[in-house]
């Protein structure tokens, strides 16, 4: 949309979330602009500017530095909106982290463009989300430090998308794409074939397959494994977001220990002594010594009886 506006020498002047509508037509979603009181065309360049646009999407010095209409006024807001959409797609938790539901803008606040300490930390976080985010973050920071009408347009910051090659029915048969799978070399058949030749052929085929995989095209970004998110500004050292206080927590900020994590009470010396005595009493059955003596006497008696019968043999 931004490229179409530039190609037709049109500037909207107040690009923001309330002036860009998304229509779900039968042919797919389309964008529609509304609110044309700030629109700029070549015949209006140099005319007095009465509206500086939404401050959460505009250059911080636009209201003070630009008093007349200019054709480059949409560059800054276009980069801010594009960065907002990509940031939410990469880290959806930014909606709650930045309290976006309670602000007039979406991701950015007018104070962020003043490049204070807190805003600088947030732009640094955005630059760590990926190479595209680094380019967009650096572009926004550089634009905030320069003149409002000197911001780079979006199509000069990001690489243009490669056109998709399409085929109609006739082109498909005339220009059928060739297979990239390597064909294994033929294996000799007959009395001259040996195990070594077959092994060499298989090894050659496996090597060609490995080489083909090494030179394969990289996966597109939406099929690649997502990288872990960097810690957000103000988060804990471990990278985890601080948890909100639980209901009923102590005033000191310590969370109450649940019952299942409370350690059991330590037994006292008296209870330990009584337990030892009870184990000693239960380990030795009543009358144990008397039973042992009777067993010894019975064994001696059996031995004497056997010895008494031996002389008779």
Coordinates of N, CA and C in Angstrom, one line a residue, residues 143-290:
X143 N 15.7 7.9 12.5 CA 14.7 8.9 12.0 C 14.3 9.8 13.2
X144 N 14.2 9.3 14.4 CA 13.9 10.2 15.5 C 14.9 11.2 15.8
X145 N 16.2 10.9 15.4 CA 17.3 11.8 15.7 C 17.4 12.8 14.5
X146 N 16.7 12.6 13.4 CA 16.9 13.5 12.3 C 15.6 14.3 12.1
X147 N 15.5 14.9 10.9 CA 14.4 15.8 10.5 C 13.2 14.9 10.2
X148 N 12.0 15.4 10.5 CA 10.8 14.6 10.2 C 10.6 14.2 8.8
X149 N 11.0 15.0 7.8 CA 10.8 14.7 6.4 C 12.0 14.0 5.8
X150 N 13.0 13.5 6.6 CA 14.1 12.8 6.1 C 14.1 11.3 6.5
X151 N 13.0 10.8 7.0 CA 12.9 9.4 7.3 C 12.9 8.5 6.1
X152 N 13.6 7.4 6.1 CA 13.6 6.5 5.0 C 12.3 5.8 4.8
X153 N 11.8 5.7 3.6 CA 10.5 4.9 3.4 C 10.8 3.4 3.6
X154 N 9.7 2.7 3.9 CA 9.8 1.3 4.2 C 10.5 0.4 3.2
X155 N 10.1 0.7 1.9 CA 10.7 -0.2 0.8 C 12.2 0.0 0.6
X156 N 12.8 1.1 1.3 CA 14.2 1.2 1.2 C 14.9 0.6 2.4
X157 N 14.2 0.2 3.4 CA 14.7 -0.4 4.6 C 14.8 -1.9 4.5
X158 N 13.6 -2.5 4.1 CA 13.5 -4.0 4.0 C 13.8 -4.4 2.6
X159 N 14.2 -5.6 2.4 CA 14.4 -6.1 1.0 C 13.1 -6.4 0.4
X160 N 12.9 -6.0 -0.9 CA 11.6 -6.3 -1.5 C 11.4 -7.8 -1.7
X161 N 10.2 -8.2 -1.6 CA 9.9 -9.6 -1.8 C 10.1 -10.1 -3.2
X162 N 10.7 -11.3 -3.3 CA 10.9 -11.8 -4.7 C 9.6 -12.2 -5.3
X163 N 9.4 -11.9 -6.6 CA 8.2 -12.3 -7.3 C 8.1 -13.8 -7.4
X164 N 6.9 -14.3 -7.3 CA 6.6 -15.7 -7.3 C 6.4 -16.1 -8.8
X165 N 7.1 -17.1 -9.3 CA 7.0 -17.6 -10.6 C 5.8 -18.5 -10.8
X166 N 4.9 -18.2 -11.7 CA 3.7 -19.0 -11.9 C 3.7 -19.6 -13.3
X167 N 3.0 -20.7 -13.4 CA 2.9 -21.4 -14.7 C 1.4 -21.5 -15.0
X168 N 1.1 -21.4 -16.3 CA -0.3 -21.8 -16.7 C -0.2 -23.3 -17.2
X169 N -1.3 -23.8 -17.7 CA -1.3 -25.2 -18.1 C -0.3 -25.5 -19.2
X170 N -0.2 -24.6 -20.2 CA 0.7 -24.9 -21.3 C 2.1 -24.8 -20.9
X171 N 2.4 -23.8 -20.1 CA 3.8 -23.6 -19.6 C 4.3 -24.8 -18.8
X172 N 3.3 -25.4 -18.1 CA 3.7 -26.5 -17.2 C 4.3 -27.7 -18.0
X173 N 3.7 -28.0 -19.1 CA 4.1 -29.1 -19.9 C 5.4 -28.7 -20.8
X174 N 5.5 -27.4 -21.1 CA 6.6 -27.0 -21.9 C 7.9 -26.8 -21.0
X175 N 7.7 -26.3 -19.8 CA 8.8 -26.0 -18.9 C 8.6 -26.8 -17.6
X176 N 8.5 -28.1 -17.7 CA 8.3 -28.9 -16.5 C 9.5 -28.8 -15.6
X177 N 9.4 -28.5 -14.3 CA 10.6 -28.4 -13.5 C 11.2 -29.8 -13.4
X178 N 12.6 -29.8 -13.4 CA 13.3 -31.0 -13.3 C 13.5 -31.4 -11.9
X179 N 13.6 -32.7 -11.7 CA 13.8 -33.2 -10.3 C 15.3 -33.0 -9.9
X180 N 15.4 -32.6 -8.6 CA 16.8 -32.4 -8.0 C 17.3 -33.7 -7.4
X181 N 16.6 -34.8 -7.4 CA 17.1 -36.0 -6.7 C 18.1 -36.6 -7.6
X182 N 19.3 -36.9 -7.1 CA 20.4 -37.5 -8.0 C 20.0 -38.9 -8.4
X183 N 20.3 -39.3 -9.6 CA 20.1 -40.7 -10.1 C 21.2 -41.6 -9.7
X184 N 21.0 -42.7 -9.1 CA 22.1 -43.6 -8.7 C 22.8 -44.2 -10.0
X185 N 24.1 -44.4 -10.0 CA 24.8 -44.9 -11.1 C 24.4 -46.4 -11.3
X186 N 24.4 -46.9 -12.6 CA 24.0 -48.3 -12.8 C 25.0 -49.2 -12.2
X187 N 24.6 -50.4 -11.7 CA 25.4 -51.4 -11.1 C 25.6 -52.5 -12.1
X188 N 26.8 -52.9 -12.3 CA 27.1 -54.0 -13.3 C 26.4 -55.3 -12.9
X189 N 25.8 -56.0 -13.9 CA 25.1 -57.2 -13.7 C 25.8 -58.3 -14.6
X190 N 26.0 -59.4 -14.0 CA 26.7 -60.5 -14.7 C 27.8 -61.1 -14.0
X191 N 28.6 -62.0 -14.6 CA 29.7 -62.6 -13.9 C 30.8 -61.7 -13.5
X192 N 30.9 -60.5 -14.2 CA 32.0 -59.6 -13.9 C 31.6 -58.7 -12.7
X193 N 30.4 -58.7 -12.2 CA 30.0 -57.8 -11.1 C 30.6 -58.4 -9.8
X194 N 31.1 -57.5 -9.1 CA 31.7 -57.8 -7.8 C 31.1 -57.0 -6.7
X195 N 31.4 -57.4 -5.5 CA 30.8 -56.7 -4.3 C 31.4 -55.3 -4.2
X196 N 32.7 -55.2 -4.6 CA 33.4 -53.9 -4.5 C 32.8 -52.9 -5.4
X197 N 32.4 -53.4 -6.6 CA 31.8 -52.4 -7.6 C 30.5 -52.0 -7.1
X198 N 29.7 -52.9 -6.5 CA 28.3 -52.5 -6.0 C 28.5 -51.5 -4.9
X199 N 29.5 -51.8 -4.0 CA 29.7 -50.9 -2.8 C 30.1 -49.6 -3.3
X200 N 31.0 -49.5 -4.3 CA 31.5 -48.2 -4.8 C 30.3 -47.4 -5.4
X201 N 29.4 -48.1 -6.1 CA 28.3 -47.4 -6.7 C 27.4 -46.8 -5.7
X202 N 27.1 -47.7 -4.6 CA 26.2 -47.2 -3.6 C 26.9 -46.0 -2.8
X203 N 28.2 -46.1 -2.6 CA 28.9 -45.0 -1.9 C 28.9 -43.8 -2.7
X204 N 29.0 -43.9 -4.1 CA 29.0 -42.7 -4.9 C 27.6 -42.1 -4.9
X205 N 26.5 -42.9 -4.9 CA 25.2 -42.4 -4.8 C 24.9 -41.7 -3.5
X206 N 25.4 -42.3 -2.4 CA 25.2 -41.6 -1.1 C 25.9 -40.3 -1.0
X207 N 27.1 -40.3 -1.6 CA 27.9 -39.1 -1.6 C 27.3 -38.0 -2.4
X208 N 26.7 -38.3 -3.5 CA 26.0 -37.3 -4.3 C 24.8 -36.8 -3.6
X209 N 24.1 -37.7 -2.9 CA 22.9 -37.3 -2.1 C 23.3 -36.3 -1.0
X210 N 24.4 -36.6 -0.3 CA 24.8 -35.7 0.7 C 25.2 -34.4 0.2
X211 N 25.9 -34.4 -1.0 CA 26.3 -33.1 -1.6 C 25.0 -32.3 -2.0
X212 N 24.0 -33.0 -2.5 CA 22.8 -32.3 -2.9 C 22.1 -31.7 -1.7
X213 N 22.1 -32.4 -0.6 CA 21.5 -31.8 0.6 C 22.3 -30.6 1.1
X214 N 23.6 -30.7 1.0 CA 24.5 -29.6 1.5 C 24.2 -28.3 0.7
X215 N 23.9 -28.5 -0.6 CA 23.6 -27.3 -1.5 C 22.1 -27.0 -1.6
X216 N 21.3 -27.6 -0.8 CA 19.9 -27.3 -0.9 C 19.6 -25.9 -0.4
X217 N 18.5 -25.3 -1.0 CA 18.1 -24.0 -0.6 C 17.6 -23.9 0.8
X218 N 17.9 -22.9 1.6 CA 17.5 -22.8 3.0 C 16.0 -22.7 3.1
X219 N 15.5 -23.1 4.2 CA 14.0 -23.1 4.5 C 13.6 -21.6 4.6
X220 N 12.4 -21.4 4.2 CA 11.8 -20.0 4.4 C 11.7 -19.7 5.9
X221 N 11.5 -18.4 6.3 CA 11.5 -18.1 7.7 C 10.3 -18.8 8.4
X222 N 9.2 -19.0 7.8 CA 8.0 -19.5 8.5 C 8.1 -21.0 8.7
X223 N 9.2 -21.7 8.1 CA 9.4 -23.1 8.3 C 10.6 -23.4 9.2
X224 N 11.3 -22.3 9.5 CA 12.5 -22.5 10.3 C 12.1 -22.6 11.8
X225 N 13.0 -23.2 12.6 CA 12.8 -23.3 14.0 C 12.9 -21.9 14.7
X226 N 11.8 -21.5 15.4 CA 11.9 -20.1 16.0 C 13.0 -20.0 17.0
X227 N 13.7 -18.9 17.0 CA 14.7 -18.7 18.0 C 14.1 -18.2 19.3
X228 N 14.7 -18.5 20.4 CA 14.2 -18.1 21.7 C 14.2 -16.6 21.8
X229 N 13.2 -16.0 22.5 CA 13.1 -14.6 22.6 C 14.1 -14.1 23.6
X230 N 14.7 -12.9 23.4 CA 15.6 -12.3 24.4 C 14.8 -11.8 25.6
X231 N 15.5 -11.6 26.7 CA 14.8 -11.1 27.9 C 14.3 -9.7 27.6
X232 N 13.1 -9.4 28.0 CA 12.5 -8.1 27.8 C 13.1 -7.1 28.9
X233 N 13.1 -5.8 28.5 CA 13.6 -4.8 29.5 C 12.8 -4.9 30.8
X234 N 13.6 -4.9 31.9 CA 12.9 -4.9 33.2 C 12.5 -6.3 33.7
X235 N 12.8 -7.3 32.9 CA 12.5 -8.7 33.4 C 13.5 -9.2 34.3
X236 N 13.3 -10.4 34.9 CA 14.2 -11.0 35.8 C 15.5 -11.4 35.1
X237 N 16.6 -11.7 35.9 CA 17.9 -12.0 35.3 C 17.8 -13.3 34.5
X238 N 16.9 -14.2 34.9 CA 16.9 -15.5 34.2 C 16.1 -15.4 32.9
X239 N 15.6 -14.3 32.6 CA 14.9 -14.1 31.3 C 13.4 -14.4 31.4
X240 N 12.9 -14.8 32.6 CA 11.5 -15.1 32.8 C 10.8 -13.8 33.2
X241 N 9.6 -13.6 32.9 CA 8.8 -12.4 33.2 C 8.4 -12.5 34.7
X242 N 8.5 -11.4 35.5 CA 8.1 -11.5 36.9 C 6.6 -11.8 37.0
X243 N 6.3 -12.7 37.9 CA 4.9 -13.2 38.1 C 4.2 -12.1 39.0
X244 N 2.9 -11.9 38.7 CA 2.1 -11.0 39.6 C 1.9 -11.6 40.9
X245 N 1.7 -10.7 42.0 CA 1.6 -11.2 43.3 C 0.3 -12.1 43.5
X246 N 0.4 -13.1 44.2 CA -0.8 -14.0 44.4 C -1.7 -13.4 45.4
X247 N -3.0 -13.7 45.3 CA -4.0 -13.2 46.4 C -3.6 -13.7 47.7
X248 N -3.6 -12.8 48.7 CA -3.3 -13.2 50.1 C -1.8 -13.3 50.4
X249 N -1.0 -12.8 49.5 CA 0.5 -12.8 49.8 C 0.8 -11.9 50.9
X250 N 2.0 -12.1 51.5 CA 2.4 -11.2 52.6 C 2.8 -9.9 52.1
X251 N 2.8 -8.9 53.0 CA 3.1 -7.5 52.5 C 4.6 -7.4 52.1
X252 N 5.5 -8.2 52.6 CA 6.9 -8.1 52.3 C 7.2 -8.6 50.9
X253 N 6.2 -9.1 50.2 CA 6.5 -9.6 48.8 C 6.7 -11.0 48.7
X254 N 6.9 -11.8 49.9 CA 7.1 -13.2 49.9 C 5.8 -13.9 49.6
X255 N 5.9 -14.9 48.8 CA 4.7 -15.7 48.5 C 4.5 -16.7 49.6
X256 N 3.2 -17.0 50.0 CA 3.0 -18.0 51.1 C 3.3 -19.4 50.6
X257 N 3.9 -20.2 51.5 CA 4.3 -21.5 51.1 C 3.1 -22.4 51.2
X258 N 2.8 -23.2 50.1 CA 1.7 -24.1 50.2 C 1.9 -25.2 51.2
X259 N 0.8 -25.8 51.6 CA 0.9 -26.9 52.7 C 1.8 -28.1 52.2
X260 N 1.7 -28.4 50.9 CA 2.4 -29.6 50.4 C 3.9 -29.3 50.3
X261 N 4.4 -28.1 50.5 CA 5.8 -27.8 50.5 C 6.3 -27.5 51.9
X262 N 5.5 -27.6 52.9 CA 5.9 -27.3 54.3 C 6.6 -28.5 54.8
X263 N 7.9 -28.4 55.3 CA 8.6 -29.6 55.8 C 7.9 -30.2 57.0
X264 N 8.0 -31.5 57.2 CA 7.4 -32.1 58.4 C 8.1 -31.7 59.7
X265 N 7.4 -31.8 60.8 CA 8.0 -31.4 62.1 C 9.1 -32.4 62.5
X266 N 10.2 -31.9 63.1 CA 11.3 -32.7 63.6 C 10.9 -33.4 64.9
X267 N 11.1 -34.8 65.0 CA 10.7 -35.5 66.2 C 11.6 -35.1 67.3
X268 N 11.0 -35.0 68.6 CA 11.8 -34.6 69.8 C 12.6 -35.8 70.3
X269 N 13.5 -35.5 71.3 CA 14.3 -36.6 71.8 C 13.5 -37.6 72.6
X270 N 12.4 -37.1 73.3 CA 11.6 -38.1 74.1 C 10.9 -39.0 73.2
X271 N 10.3 -38.5 72.0 CA 9.6 -39.4 71.1 C 10.6 -40.4 70.5
X272 N 11.9 -39.9 70.2 CA 12.8 -40.8 69.6 C 13.2 -41.9 70.5
X273 N 13.4 -41.6 71.8 CA 13.7 -42.6 72.8 C 12.6 -43.6 73.0
X274 N 11.4 -43.1 73.0 CA 10.3 -44.1 73.2 C 10.1 -45.0 71.9
X275 N 10.4 -44.4 70.7 CA 10.3 -45.2 69.5 C 11.4 -46.3 69.6
X276 N 12.6 -46.0 70.1 CA 13.7 -46.9 70.1 C 13.4 -48.1 71.1
X277 N 12.8 -47.7 72.2 CA 12.4 -48.7 73.2 C 11.4 -49.6 72.7
X278 N 10.4 -49.0 72.0 CA 9.3 -49.9 71.4 C 9.8 -50.8 70.4
X279 N 10.8 -50.3 69.6 CA 11.4 -51.2 68.5 C 12.2 -52.3 69.2
X280 N 12.9 -52.0 70.3 CA 13.6 -53.1 71.0 C 12.7 -54.1 71.6
X281 N 11.6 -53.7 72.2 CA 10.7 -54.6 72.8 C 10.0 -55.5 71.8
X282 N 9.7 -54.9 70.6 CA 9.0 -55.7 69.6 C 9.9 -56.6 68.9
X283 N 11.3 -56.3 68.8 CA 12.2 -57.1 68.1 C 12.5 -58.4 68.8
X284 N 12.4 -58.4 70.2 CA 12.7 -59.6 71.0 C 11.4 -60.2 71.5
X285 N 11.0 -61.3 71.0 CA 9.7 -61.9 71.5 C 9.8 -62.3 73.0
X286 N 8.6 -62.3 73.6 CA 8.6 -62.7 75.0 C 9.1 -64.2 75.2
X287 N 9.9 -64.5 76.2 CA 10.4 -65.8 76.4 C 11.4 -66.3 75.4
X288 N 12.1 -65.4 74.7 CA 13.1 -65.7 73.7 C 14.3 -66.5 74.3
X289 N 14.8 -66.1 75.5 CA 15.9 -66.7 76.1 C 15.6 -68.1 76.6
X290 N 14.4 -68.4 77.2 CA 14.0 -69.7 77.6 C 13.9 -70.7 76.5

